[in-house]
């Protein structure tokens, strides 16, 4: 089943994001390589594709897992959460309708 990970950043997280990004992307690339990643990306803190120093307010990830507990366990090990970049990750079952 698909699960949506709605991640909320702490304030002033940009510098930590940049330092921790390789570990974060490695986990997402592993999901992609397994054919389980539907989409992933950050929410710019301002209305711009490149928010510059304003940074990001969080992220959205949609990926396939066998169960909600498995998805939650994956979220709990997220490098951005461990580094204090995400203050929370809400995990919910997701039913893709389109495309």
GROMACS .gro file of N, CA and C in nm:
model
  297
    1UNK      N    1   0.084  -0.118   0.000
    1UNK     CA    2   0.000   0.000   0.000
    1UNK      C    3   0.088   0.124   0.000
    2UNK      N    4   0.031   0.233  -0.054
    2UNK     CA    5   0.104   0.360  -0.054
    2UNK      C    6   0.079   0.434   0.077
    3UNK      N    7   0.182   0.510   0.118
    3UNK     CA    8   0.175   0.592   0.238
    3UNK      C    9   0.230   0.730   0.205
    4UNK      N   10   0.164   0.834   0.260
    4UNK     CA   11   0.211   0.971   0.246
    4UNK      C   12   0.282   1.010   0.375
    5UNK      N   13   0.398   1.067   0.358
    5UNK     CA   14   0.479   1.116   0.470
    5UNK      C   15   0.477   1.268   0.460
    6UNK      N   16   0.408   1.333   0.553
    6UNK     CA   17   0.398   1.478   0.554
    6UNK      C   18   0.491   1.528   0.664
    7UNK      N   19   0.601   1.586   0.621
    7UNK     CA   20   0.710   1.621   0.711
    7UNK      C   21   0.712   1.772   0.732
    8UNK      N   22   0.722   1.814   0.858
    8UNK     CA   23   0.725   1.956   0.891
    8UNK      C   24   0.862   1.991   0.947
    9UNK      N   25   0.923   2.094   0.889
    9UNK     CA   26   1.056   2.140   0.932
    9UNK      C   27   1.049   2.223   1.061
   10UNK      N   28   1.159   2.223   1.132
   10UNK     CA   29   1.180   2.319   1.240
   10UNK      C   30   1.218   2.453   1.177
   11UNK      N   31   1.217   2.557   1.255
   11UNK     CA   32   1.257   2.689   1.204
   11UNK      C   33   1.407   2.689   1.171
   12UNK      N   34   1.443   2.764   1.070
   12UNK     CA   35   1.584   2.783   1.033
   12UNK      C   36   1.657   2.650   1.011
   13UNK      N   37   1.597   2.562   0.933
   13UNK     CA   38   1.654   2.429   0.912
   13UNK      C   39   1.743   2.418   0.789
   14UNK      N   40   1.756   2.524   0.710
   14UNK     CA   41   1.823   2.514   0.580
   14UNK      C   42   1.967   2.463   0.590
   15UNK      N   43   2.045   2.517   0.681
   15UNK     CA   44   2.186   2.474   0.692
   15UNK      C   45   2.195   2.327   0.730
   16UNK      N   46   2.113   2.284   0.825
   16UNK     CA   47   2.112   2.142   0.863
   16UNK      C   48   2.066   2.055   0.746
   17UNK      N   49   1.967   2.103   0.671
   17UNK     CA   50   1.919   2.029   0.554
   17UNK      C   51   2.033   2.005   0.456
   18UNK      N   52   2.109   2.109   0.428
   18UNK     CA   53   2.217   2.098   0.331
   18UNK      C   54   2.322   1.997   0.378
   19UNK      N   55   2.353   1.996   0.507
   19UNK     CA   56   2.453   1.903   0.560
   19UNK      C   57   2.404   1.759   0.560
   20UNK      N   58   2.275   1.738   0.582
   20UNK     CA   59   2.221   1.603   0.599
   20UNK      C   60   2.161   1.548   0.470
   21UNK      N   61   2.153   1.630   0.367
   21UNK     CA   62   2.087   1.592   0.242
   21UNK      C   63   2.141   1.463   0.179
   22UNK      N   64   2.272   1.437   0.177
   22UNK     CA   65   2.318   1.312   0.115
   22UNK      C   66   2.259   1.186   0.181
   23UNK      N   67   2.249   1.184   0.313
   23UNK     CA   68   2.191   1.068   0.381
   23UNK      C   69   2.041   1.056   0.352
   24UNK      N   70   1.974   1.170   0.352
   24UNK     CA   71   1.830   1.174   0.322
   24UNK      C   72   1.804   1.121   0.180
   25UNK      N   73   1.880   1.171   0.083
   25UNK     CA   74   1.861   1.129  -0.056
   25UNK      C   75   1.896   0.982  -0.077
   26UNK      N   76   1.994   0.932  -0.006
   26UNK     CA   77   2.032   0.790  -0.020
   26UNK      C   78   1.915   0.699   0.017
   27UNK      N   79   1.842   0.733   0.122
   27UNK     CA   80   1.726   0.651   0.160
   27UNK      C   81   1.616   0.657   0.054
   28UNK      N   82   1.594   0.777  -0.001
   28UNK     CA   83   1.493   0.791  -0.105
   28UNK      C   84   1.534   0.719  -0.231
   29UNK      N   85   1.662   0.725  -0.266
   29UNK     CA   86   1.710   0.655  -0.385
   29UNK      C   87   1.698   0.505  -0.368
   30UNK      N   88   1.715   0.454  -0.247
   30UNK     CA   89   1.697   0.310  -0.222
   30UNK      C   90   1.552   0.271  -0.249
   31UNK      N   91   1.457   0.352  -0.203
   31UNK     CA   92   1.316   0.325  -0.232
   31UNK      C   93   1.290   0.330  -0.382
   32UNK      N   94   1.347   0.430  -0.449
   32UNK     CA   95   1.330   0.442  -0.594
   32UNK      C   96   1.386   0.320  -0.666
   33UNK      N   97   1.504   0.276  -0.626
   33UNK     CA   98   1.567   0.161  -0.689
   33UNK      C   99   1.486   0.034  -0.670
   34UNK      N  100   1.409   0.027  -0.562
   34UNK     CA  101   1.322  -0.087  -0.535
   34UNK      C  102   1.185  -0.072  -0.603
   35UNK      N  103   1.163   0.039  -0.673
   35UNK     CA  104   1.037   0.065  -0.740
   35UNK      C  105   0.925   0.103  -0.645
   36UNK      N  106   0.958   0.153  -0.527
   36UNK     CA  107   0.857   0.184  -0.425
   36UNK      C  108   0.832   0.332  -0.404
   37UNK      N  109   0.911   0.419  -0.465
   37UNK     CA  110   0.896   0.563  -0.447
   37UNK      C  111   0.806   0.620  -0.556
   38UNK      N  112   0.699   0.688  -0.517
   38UNK     CA  113   0.609   0.752  -0.612
   38UNK      C  114   0.653   0.896  -0.637
   39UNK      N  115   0.680   0.969  -0.529
   39UNK     CA  116   0.728   1.106  -0.541
   39UNK      C  117   0.789   1.151  -0.410
   40UNK      N  118   0.874   1.251  -0.418
   40UNK     CA  119   0.936   1.309  -0.299
   40UNK      C  120   0.985   1.448  -0.333
   41UNK      N  121   0.968   1.540  -0.239
   41UNK     CA  122   1.019   1.674  -0.260
   41UNK      C  123   0.986   1.766  -0.145
   42UNK      N  124   1.056   1.880  -0.140
   42UNK     CA  125   1.036   1.975  -0.031
   42UNK      C  126   0.928   2.079  -0.064
   43UNK      N  127   0.878   2.143   0.042
   43UNK     CA  128   0.788   2.257   0.030
   43UNK      C  129   0.871   2.384   0.046
   44UNK      N  130   0.889   2.464  -0.060
   44UNK     CA  131   0.961   2.590  -0.044
   44UNK      C  132   0.887   2.678   0.059
   45UNK      N  133   0.963   2.748   0.142
   45UNK     CA  134   0.905   2.833   0.245
   45UNK      C  135   0.841   2.959   0.188
   46UNK      N  136   0.875   2.991   0.063
   46UNK     CA  137   0.814   3.104  -0.007
   46UNK      C  138   0.765   3.056  -0.142
   47UNK      N  139   0.687   3.137  -0.209
   47UNK     CA  140   0.628   3.100  -0.338
   47UNK      C  141   0.731   3.115  -0.450
   48UNK      N  142   0.825   3.019  -0.452
   48UNK     CA  143   0.933   3.022  -0.551
   48UNK      C  144   0.992   2.882  -0.563
   49UNK      N  145   1.026   2.839  -0.685
   49UNK     CA  146   1.090   2.708  -0.698
   49UNK      C  147   1.229   2.703  -0.635
   50UNK      N  148   1.293   2.819  -0.621
   50UNK     CA  149   1.422   2.828  -0.552
   50UNK      C  150   1.408   2.931  -0.440
   51UNK      N  151   1.379   2.884  -0.318
   51UNK     CA  152   1.351   2.977  -0.209
   51UNK      C  153   1.474   3.044  -0.150
   52UNK      N  154   1.593   3.006  -0.197
   52UNK     CA  155   1.715   3.069  -0.147
   52UNK      C  156   1.725   3.056   0.005
   53UNK      N  157   1.764   3.163   0.073
   53UNK     CA  158   1.786   3.155   0.217
   53UNK      C  159   1.657   3.134   0.298
   54UNK      N  160   1.539   3.153   0.235
   54UNK     CA  161   1.413   3.126   0.307
   54UNK      C  162   1.400   2.977   0.339
   55UNK      N  163   1.462   2.893   0.256
   55UNK     CA  164   1.463   2.750   0.282
   55UNK      C  165   1.331   2.681   0.256
   56UNK      N  166   1.302   2.581   0.335
   56UNK     CA  167   1.187   2.494   0.315
   56UNK      C  168   1.109   2.479   0.444
   57UNK      N  169   0.980   2.452   0.428
   57UNK     CA  170   0.894   2.436   0.546
   57UNK      C  171   0.864   2.291   0.576
   58UNK      N  172   0.907   2.201   0.490
   58UNK     CA  173   0.882   2.059   0.510
   58UNK      C  174   0.897   1.983   0.380
   59UNK      N  175   0.844   1.861   0.378
   59UNK     CA  176   0.856   1.775   0.261
   59UNK      C  177   0.735   1.684   0.250
   60UNK      N  178   0.715   1.632   0.130
   60UNK     CA  179   0.614   1.530   0.105
   60UNK      C  180   0.682   1.412   0.038
   61UNK      N  181   0.656   1.293   0.090
   61UNK     CA  182   0.707   1.170   0.031
   61UNK      C  183   0.588   1.076   0.017
   62UNK      N  184   0.575   1.012  -0.097
   62UNK     CA  185   0.474   0.907  -0.116
   62UNK      C  186   0.549   0.783  -0.162
   63UNK      N  187   0.533   0.675  -0.085
   63UNK     CA  188   0.606   0.552  -0.115
   63UNK      C  189   0.525   0.431  -0.071
   64UNK      N  190   0.563   0.316  -0.124
   64UNK     CA  191   0.495   0.190  -0.096
   64UNK      C  192   0.563   0.115   0.018
   65UNK      N  193   0.482   0.069   0.111
   65UNK     CA  194   0.528  -0.015   0.222
   65UNK      C  195   0.426  -0.125   0.245
   66UNK      N  196   0.466  -0.231   0.313
   66UNK     CA  197   0.377  -0.344   0.338
   66UNK      C  198   0.269  -0.312   0.440
   67UNK      N  199   0.297  -0.216   0.531
   67UNK     CA  200   0.201  -0.187   0.637
   67UNK      C  201   0.230  -0.048   0.695
   68UNK      N  202   0.134   0.004   0.769
   68UNK     CA  203   0.154   0.132   0.836
   68UNK      C  204   0.266   0.124   0.939
   69UNK      N  205   0.275   0.018   1.020
   69UNK     CA  206   0.389   0.011   1.113
   69UNK      C  207   0.525   0.012   1.042
   70UNK      N  208   0.534  -0.054   0.927
   70UNK     CA  209   0.660  -0.054   0.851
   70UNK      C  210   0.690   0.087   0.799
   71UNK      N  211   0.588   0.155   0.750
   71UNK     CA  212   0.607   0.292   0.701
   71UNK      C  213   0.648   0.385   0.816
   72UNK      N  214   0.585   0.369   0.931
   72UNK     CA  215   0.618   0.452   1.046
   72UNK      C  216   0.760   0.427   1.094
   73UNK      N  217   0.801   0.301   1.092
   73UNK     CA  218   0.937   0.266   1.131
   73UNK      C  219   1.038   0.331   1.037
   74UNK      N  220   1.008   0.330   0.908
   74UNK     CA  221   1.096   0.395   0.810
   74UNK      C  222   1.104   0.545   0.839
   75UNK      N  223   0.989   0.607   0.867
   75UNK     CA  224   0.986   0.750   0.898
   75UNK      C  225   1.067   0.781   1.023
   76UNK      N  226   1.056   0.698   1.125
   76UNK     CA  227   1.126   0.721   1.251
   76UNK      C  228   1.278   0.720   1.235
   77UNK      N  229   1.327   0.654   1.131
   77UNK     CA  230   1.472   0.645   1.105
   77UNK      C  231   1.520   0.751   1.006
   78UNK      N  232   1.432   0.842   0.966
   78UNK     CA  233   1.467   0.945   0.868
   78UNK      C  234   1.579   1.035   0.920
   79UNK      N  235   1.687   1.050   0.843
   79UNK     CA  236   1.799   1.135   0.885
   79UNK      C  237   1.758   1.279   0.917
   80UNK      N  238   1.664   1.335   0.843
   80UNK     CA  239   1.620   1.471   0.872
   80UNK      C  240   1.550   1.479   1.007
   81UNK      N  241   1.480   1.376   1.046
   81UNK     CA  242   1.417   1.372   1.178
   81UNK      C  243   1.523   1.358   1.286
   82UNK      N  244   1.617   1.267   1.264
   82UNK     CA  245   1.723   1.243   1.362
   82UNK      C  246   1.812   1.366   1.382
   83UNK      N  247   1.830   1.446   1.277
   83UNK     CA  248   1.916   1.565   1.284
   83UNK      C  249   1.842   1.689   1.335
   84UNK      N  250   1.713   1.675   1.362
   84UNK     CA  251   1.637   1.788   1.413
   84UNK      C  252   1.589   1.884   1.305
   85UNK      N  253   1.589   1.841   1.181
   85UNK     CA  254   1.539   1.922   1.070
   85UNK      C  255   1.387   1.912   1.065
   86UNK      N  256   1.335   1.790   1.068
   86UNK     CA  257   1.192   1.770   1.077
   86UNK      C  258   1.153   1.771   1.224
   87UNK      N  259   1.049   1.850   1.256
   87UNK     CA  260   0.999   1.843   1.393
   87UNK      C  261   0.891   1.736   1.404
   88UNK      N  262   0.833   1.698   1.290
   88UNK     CA  263   0.735   1.590   1.292
   88UNK      C  264   0.720   1.529   1.153
   89UNK      N  265   0.678   1.403   1.153
   89UNK     CA  266   0.642   1.333   1.029
   89UNK      C  267   0.510   1.264   1.055
   90UNK      N  268   0.407   1.304   0.981
   90UNK     CA  269   0.277   1.239   0.988
   90UNK      C  270   0.271   1.137   0.875
   91UNK      N  271   0.243   1.012   0.909
   91UNK     CA  272   0.235   0.905   0.810
   91UNK      C  273   0.090   0.861   0.798
   92UNK      N  274   0.038   0.862   0.675
   92UNK     CA  275  -0.100   0.823   0.653
   92UNK      C  276  -0.109   0.733   0.530
   93UNK      N  277  -0.200   0.635   0.533
   93UNK     CA  278  -0.225   0.557   0.412
   93UNK      C  279  -0.271   0.651   0.301
   94UNK      N  280  -0.234   0.618   0.178
   94UNK     CA  281  -0.263   0.705   0.063
   94UNK      C  282  -0.313   0.618  -0.051
   95UNK      N  283  -0.423   0.662  -0.111
   95UNK     CA  284  -0.477   0.592  -0.228
   95UNK      C  285  -0.462   0.682  -0.350
   96UNK      N  286  -0.373   0.643  -0.439
   96UNK     CA  287  -0.349   0.721  -0.561
   96UNK      C  288  -0.464   0.698  -0.658
   97UNK      N  289  -0.525   0.807  -0.703
   97UNK     CA  290  -0.633   0.798  -0.801
   97UNK      C  291  -0.586   0.839  -0.939
   98UNK      N  292  -0.508   0.947  -0.948
   98UNK     CA  293  -0.453   0.995  -1.074
   98UNK      C  294  -0.308   1.029  -1.055
   99UNK      N  295  -0.222   1.029  -1.148
   99UNK     CA  296  -0.242   0.967  -1.278
   99UNK      C  297  -0.246   0.816  -1.264
   0.00000   0.00000   0.00000
